[in-house]
Amino acid sequence: MKKALSIITIVLFFFSCFEKEKTYEELEAEVLCDVLPEVIPEIGSLFIPPPPPPPDSLQNENYKISSDEEFFKLVNEEKEKIKKLAKQKNKYRIGIIDTLRGIDFTYYENEFAKHFNDFKPIFDSLDLRQVNKNEVKNSTLLINLYGSEFLPHITSNHNHNEHTIVSISRVVINDKKNKAFFNLTKGGCIPYTFKIISIRKNNKWILKGIIKDDY
């Protein structure tokens, strides 16, 4: 009996050693599934200017201007609501353009050296590729995919019921497979592009930082 158990143990050990290594595309999808639920609540509240003063015609005794403090308080409350929903399976819906944009990492490596001084990518540049529904099914977000023909209309969300629609670049992963980087453009009346940096910790990708770019 002990001999049989020893043989089983050895066989299982060899199977674990020869476990199929994930493809780059699988790692890429893993990053997006893990990190997007953290990113989406944040990008809605970053770099939002306070509301402008109302026109003179609206300035009357029945109109009360909200202070900047009140405005940002409302923004933070909304962000906390989105965070809670994003953590629950299929409670928060977003749209993604199904073509991940190509990316040349050498540009970011040179322009933002302080963020990437110890980042050695597996690939310096990546061509665009399509992502399919199966790749994003493990996300807690409910993700709908749209063809690239929808990209010119990303500033408008009419006829769609997502909370937001985003366009994403390919994911650049370092050679140790514990750091990742991608760009995300958020739709809306004033679209922005954000640089997303994440790290792998306890077998899960987590958000490390977000840097805004002008669109």
mmCIF file of C-alpha atoms in Angstrom:
data_model
loop_
_atom_site.group_PDB
_atom_site.id
_atom_site.type_symbol
_atom_site.label_atom_id
_atom_site.label_comp_id
_atom_site.label_asym_id
_atom_site.label_seq_id
_atom_site.Cartn_x
_atom_site.Cartn_y
_atom_site.Cartn_z
ATOM 1 C CA MET A 1 0.000 0.000 0.000
ATOM 2 C CA LYS A 2 2.776 2.400 0.972
ATOM 3 C CA LYS A 3 4.615 1.505 -2.239
ATOM 4 C CA ALA A 4 1.518 2.295 -4.304
ATOM 5 C CA LEU A 5 1.135 5.665 -2.569
ATOM 6 C CA SER A 6 4.797 6.434 -3.211
ATOM 7 C CA ILE A 7 4.370 5.701 -6.912
ATOM 8 C CA ILE A 8 1.263 7.930 -7.082
ATOM 9 C CA THR A 9 3.162 10.713 -5.333
ATOM 10 C CA ILE A 10 6.035 10.460 -7.822
ATOM 11 C CA VAL A 11 3.639 10.466 -10.791
ATOM 12 C CA LEU A 12 1.813 13.552 -9.473
ATOM 13 C CA PHE A 13 5.158 15.261 -8.941
ATOM 14 C CA PHE A 14 6.170 14.680 -12.547
ATOM 15 C CA PHE A 15 2.788 15.898 -13.799
ATOM 16 C CA SER A 16 3.207 19.123 -11.811
ATOM 17 C CA CYS A 17 6.675 19.603 -13.276
ATOM 18 C CA PHE A 18 5.347 19.253 -16.801
ATOM 19 C CA GLU A 19 2.249 21.371 -16.264
ATOM 20 C CA LYS A 20 1.451 23.273 -19.423
ATOM 21 C CA GLU A 21 2.969 26.744 -19.378
ATOM 22 C CA LYS A 22 0.532 29.569 -20.078
ATOM 23 C CA THR A 23 0.766 31.282 -23.435
ATOM 24 C CA TYR A 24 1.487 35.004 -23.583
ATOM 25 C CA GLU A 25 -2.130 35.624 -24.602
ATOM 26 C CA GLU A 26 -3.373 33.671 -21.575
ATOM 27 C CA LEU A 27 -1.164 35.753 -19.268
ATOM 28 C CA GLU A 28 -2.449 38.884 -20.954
ATOM 29 C CA ALA A 29 -6.072 37.877 -20.359
ATOM 30 C CA GLU A 30 -5.249 36.992 -16.749
ATOM 31 C CA VAL A 31 -3.893 40.499 -16.146
ATOM 32 C CA LEU A 32 -7.007 42.127 -17.616
ATOM 33 C CA CYS A 33 -9.432 39.906 -15.695
ATOM 34 C CA ASP A 34 -7.688 40.575 -12.372
ATOM 35 C CA VAL A 35 -6.873 44.266 -12.755
ATOM 36 C CA LEU A 36 -9.823 45.811 -14.616
ATOM 37 C CA PRO A 37 -12.214 45.492 -11.629
ATOM 38 C CA GLU A 38 -9.724 47.613 -9.664
ATOM 39 C CA VAL A 39 -9.058 50.063 -12.479
ATOM 40 C CA ILE A 40 -12.634 50.885 -13.529
ATOM 41 C CA PRO A 41 -13.746 52.455 -10.190
ATOM 42 C CA GLU A 42 -10.578 54.558 -10.088
ATOM 43 C CA ILE A 43 -10.590 56.036 -13.579
ATOM 44 C CA GLY A 44 -14.078 57.443 -13.121
ATOM 45 C CA SER A 45 -12.895 59.637 -10.270
ATOM 46 C CA LEU A 46 -9.405 60.592 -11.407
ATOM 47 C CA PHE A 47 -8.771 64.028 -12.866
ATOM 48 C CA ILE A 48 -12.399 65.145 -12.729
ATOM 49 C CA PRO A 49 -12.599 68.947 -12.630
ATOM 50 C CA PRO A 50 -15.092 70.592 -10.264
ATOM 51 C CA PRO A 51 -18.321 71.834 -11.870
ATOM 52 C CA PRO A 52 -18.099 75.296 -13.484
ATOM 53 C CA PRO A 53 -20.113 78.218 -12.115
ATOM 54 C CA PRO A 54 -23.620 78.444 -13.604
ATOM 55 C CA PRO A 55 -24.538 81.060 -16.216
ATOM 56 C CA ASP A 56 -25.822 84.378 -14.879
ATOM 57 C CA SER A 57 -29.358 83.366 -15.838
ATOM 58 C CA LEU A 58 -29.164 80.457 -13.393
ATOM 59 C CA GLN A 59 -27.762 82.452 -10.509
ATOM 60 C CA ASN A 60 -30.826 83.124 -8.468
ATOM 61 C CA GLU A 61 -31.947 82.477 -4.937
ATOM 62 C CA ASN A 62 -33.301 79.040 -5.885
ATOM 63 C CA TYR A 63 -29.939 77.843 -7.203
ATOM 64 C CA LYS A 64 -27.236 76.715 -4.792
ATOM 65 C CA ILE A 65 -23.693 76.197 -6.062
ATOM 66 C CA SER A 66 -22.085 73.048 -4.676
ATOM 67 C CA SER A 67 -18.647 73.595 -3.230
ATOM 68 C CA ASP A 68 -15.631 71.724 -4.582
ATOM 69 C CA GLU A 69 -15.566 69.800 -1.314
ATOM 70 C CA GLU A 70 -19.171 68.659 -1.757
ATOM 71 C CA PHE A 71 -18.527 67.731 -5.363
ATOM 72 C CA PHE A 72 -15.527 65.536 -4.591
ATOM 73 C CA LYS A 73 -17.373 63.983 -1.679
ATOM 74 C CA LEU A 74 -20.059 62.830 -4.114
ATOM 75 C CA VAL A 75 -17.374 61.543 -6.499
ATOM 76 C CA ASN A 76 -15.749 59.490 -3.729
ATOM 77 C CA GLU A 77 -19.091 58.083 -2.614
ATOM 78 C CA GLU A 78 -19.825 56.988 -6.182
ATOM 79 C CA LYS A 79 -16.372 55.415 -6.470
ATOM 80 C CA GLU A 80 -16.960 53.349 -3.333
ATOM 81 C CA LYS A 81 -20.281 52.118 -4.748
ATOM 82 C CA ILE A 82 -18.583 51.067 -7.996
ATOM 83 C CA LYS A 83 -15.784 49.310 -6.072
ATOM 84 C CA LYS A 84 -18.315 47.167 -4.225
ATOM 85 C CA LEU A 85 -20.187 46.303 -7.412
ATOM 86 C CA ALA A 86 -16.994 45.573 -9.371
ATOM 87 C CA LYS A 87 -15.958 42.958 -6.807
ATOM 88 C CA GLN A 88 -19.235 41.066 -7.230
ATOM 89 C CA LYS A 89 -19.648 38.740 -10.192
ATOM 90 C CA ASN A 90 -21.500 40.375 -13.111
ATOM 91 C CA LYS A 91 -22.841 43.282 -11.052
ATOM 92 C CA TYR A 92 -21.028 45.989 -13.014
ATOM 93 C CA ARG A 93 -21.167 46.048 -16.808
ATOM 94 C CA ILE A 94 -18.541 47.540 -19.129
ATOM 95 C CA GLY A 95 -17.865 47.432 -22.856
ATOM 96 C CA ILE A 96 -14.437 46.749 -24.370
ATOM 97 C CA ILE A 97 -13.315 47.247 -27.950
ATOM 98 C CA ASP A 98 -12.384 43.706 -28.945
ATOM 99 C CA THR A 99 -9.140 44.698 -30.688
ATOM 100 C CA LEU A 100 -6.294 45.238 -28.264
ATOM 101 C CA ARG A 101 -4.195 48.046 -29.728
ATOM 102 C CA GLY A 102 -0.562 47.459 -30.652
ATOM 103 C CA ILE A 103 2.030 48.974 -28.333
ATOM 104 C CA ASP A 104 5.700 49.959 -28.518
ATOM 105 C CA PHE A 105 7.041 49.704 -24.991
ATOM 106 C CA THR A 106 10.358 51.396 -25.808
ATOM 107 C CA TYR A 107 8.541 54.747 -25.979
ATOM 108 C CA TYR A 108 7.198 54.413 -22.422
ATOM 109 C CA GLU A 109 10.479 52.995 -21.193
ATOM 110 C CA ASN A 110 12.246 56.153 -22.399
ATOM 111 C CA GLU A 111 9.576 58.740 -21.541
ATOM 112 C CA PHE A 112 8.685 57.399 -18.096
ATOM 113 C CA ALA A 113 11.961 55.825 -17.043
ATOM 114 C CA LYS A 114 11.365 56.235 -13.303
ATOM 115 C CA HIS A 115 8.343 53.917 -13.531
ATOM 116 C CA PHE A 116 10.075 51.249 -15.613
ATOM 117 C CA ASN A 117 13.734 51.309 -14.581
ATOM 118 C CA ASP A 118 13.635 47.633 -13.510
ATOM 119 C CA PHE A 119 11.062 46.474 -16.060
ATOM 120 C CA LYS A 120 12.471 44.116 -18.694
ATOM 121 C CA PRO A 121 9.645 43.146 -21.066
ATOM 122 C CA ILE A 122 9.274 39.757 -22.688
ATOM 123 C CA PHE A 123 8.486 41.679 -25.902
ATOM 124 C CA ASP A 124 9.475 45.294 -26.619
ATOM 125 C CA SER A 125 6.559 45.727 -29.000
ATOM 126 C CA LEU A 126 3.297 43.910 -29.611
ATOM 127 C CA ASP A 127 0.968 43.985 -32.613
ATOM 128 C CA LEU A 128 -2.756 44.467 -32.223
ATOM 129 C CA ARG A 129 -4.867 41.377 -31.698
ATOM 130 C CA GLN A 130 -8.469 40.489 -31.112
ATOM 131 C CA VAL A 131 -9.684 39.338 -27.716
ATOM 132 C CA ASN A 132 -12.605 36.941 -27.421
ATOM 133 C CA LYS A 133 -15.362 36.560 -24.841
ATOM 134 C CA ASN A 134 -13.828 33.417 -23.394
ATOM 135 C CA GLU A 135 -10.683 35.331 -22.408
ATOM 136 C CA VAL A 136 -12.559 37.769 -20.170
ATOM 137 C CA LYS A 137 -15.093 35.377 -18.633
ATOM 138 C CA ASN A 138 -13.113 35.065 -15.380
ATOM 139 C CA SER A 139 -13.433 38.757 -14.597
ATOM 140 C CA THR A 140 -15.911 39.798 -11.921
ATOM 141 C CA LEU A 141 -17.029 42.515 -14.350
ATOM 142 C CA LEU A 142 -19.711 41.735 -16.906
ATOM 143 C CA ILE A 143 -17.821 42.523 -20.106
ATOM 144 C CA ASN A 144 -19.412 43.030 -23.517
ATOM 145 C CA LEU A 145 -17.117 43.159 -26.542
ATOM 146 C CA TYR A 146 -17.527 45.512 -29.498
ATOM 147 C CA GLY A 147 -15.852 45.426 -32.893
ATOM 148 C CA SER A 148 -13.251 48.016 -33.825
ATOM 149 C CA GLU A 149 -15.816 49.751 -36.053
ATOM 150 C CA PHE A 150 -17.371 51.057 -32.822
ATOM 151 C CA LEU A 151 -14.095 52.808 -31.854
ATOM 152 C CA PRO A 152 -14.924 56.184 -33.512
ATOM 153 C CA HIS A 153 -18.083 56.297 -31.373
ATOM 154 C CA ILE A 154 -16.398 55.529 -28.048
ATOM 155 C CA THR A 155 -17.202 59.059 -26.847
ATOM 156 C CA SER A 156 -20.897 58.233 -27.059
ATOM 157 C CA ASN A 157 -22.592 55.416 -25.208
ATOM 158 C CA HIS A 158 -25.989 55.766 -26.844
ATOM 159 C CA ASN A 159 -27.906 52.563 -27.551
ATOM 160 C CA HIS A 160 -25.647 50.677 -25.135
ATOM 161 C CA ASN A 161 -26.313 49.950 -21.484
ATOM 162 C CA GLU A 162 -22.742 49.624 -20.190
ATOM 163 C CA HIS A 163 -21.589 51.871 -17.377
ATOM 164 C CA THR A 164 -18.535 52.724 -19.459
ATOM 165 C CA ILE A 165 -16.804 51.649 -22.677
ATOM 166 C CA VAL A 166 -13.024 51.379 -22.925
ATOM 167 C CA SER A 167 -10.344 50.676 -25.488
ATOM 168 C CA ILE A 168 -7.269 48.782 -24.268
ATOM 169 C CA SER A 169 -3.766 48.195 -25.605
ATOM 170 C CA ARG A 170 -1.827 44.947 -25.574
ATOM 171 C CA VAL A 171 -0.442 44.058 -22.149
ATOM 172 C CA VAL A 172 3.338 44.303 -21.763
ATOM 173 C CA ILE A 173 4.623 41.728 -19.248
ATOM 174 C CA ASN A 174 8.118 41.604 -17.794
ATOM 175 C CA ASP A 175 10.448 38.634 -18.092
ATOM 176 C CA LYS A 176 9.824 37.546 -14.488
ATOM 177 C CA LYS A 177 6.057 37.610 -15.160
ATOM 178 C CA ASN A 178 5.345 39.627 -12.039
ATOM 179 C CA LYS A 179 4.833 43.114 -13.524
ATOM 180 C CA ALA A 180 2.562 44.288 -16.318
ATOM 181 C CA PHE A 181 1.654 47.471 -18.149
ATOM 182 C CA PHE A 182 -1.095 48.528 -20.566
ATOM 183 C CA ASN A 183 -2.920 51.609 -21.794
ATOM 184 C CA LEU A 184 -6.636 52.172 -21.334
ATOM 185 C CA THR A 185 -8.744 54.845 -23.030
ATOM 186 C CA LYS A 186 -12.010 55.604 -21.280
ATOM 187 C CA GLY A 187 -14.996 56.687 -23.328
ATOM 188 C CA GLY A 188 -17.202 59.620 -22.417
ATOM 189 C CA CYS A 189 -17.677 63.252 -23.347
ATOM 190 C CA ILE A 190 -13.983 63.887 -22.532
ATOM 191 C CA PRO A 191 -12.010 60.681 -23.182
ATOM 192 C CA TYR A 192 -8.702 60.137 -21.403
ATOM 193 C CA THR A 193 -5.919 57.634 -21.817
ATOM 194 C CA PHE A 194 -4.422 56.083 -18.692
ATOM 195 C CA LYS A 195 -1.223 54.101 -18.203
ATOM 196 C CA ILE A 196 -1.977 51.106 -15.988
ATOM 197 C CA ILE A 197 0.787 49.457 -13.968
ATOM 198 C CA SER A 198 0.150 46.201 -12.097
ATOM 199 C CA ILE A 199 2.116 43.622 -10.149
ATOM 200 C CA ARG A 200 1.556 39.944 -9.368
ATOM 201 C CA LYS A 201 1.203 39.143 -5.678
ATOM 202 C CA ASN A 202 -0.070 35.955 -4.032
ATOM 203 C CA ASN A 203 -0.898 34.448 -7.454
ATOM 204 C CA LYS A 204 -3.073 37.401 -8.426
ATOM 205 C CA TRP A 205 -2.488 40.555 -10.471
ATOM 206 C CA ILE A 206 -3.203 43.736 -8.525
ATOM 207 C CA LEU A 207 -3.252 47.406 -9.458
ATOM 208 C CA LYS A 208 -0.057 49.256 -8.578
ATOM 209 C CA GLY A 209 -0.654 52.647 -10.160
ATOM 210 C CA ILE A 210 -2.516 54.710 -12.753
ATOM 211 C CA ILE A 211 -1.000 57.592 -14.697
ATOM 212 C CA LYS A 212 -3.138 59.846 -16.865
ATOM 213 C CA ASP A 213 -2.283 60.901 -20.423
ATOM 214 C CA ASP A 214 -4.110 63.522 -22.443
ATOM 215 C CA TYR A 215 -6.050 61.882 -25.232
#
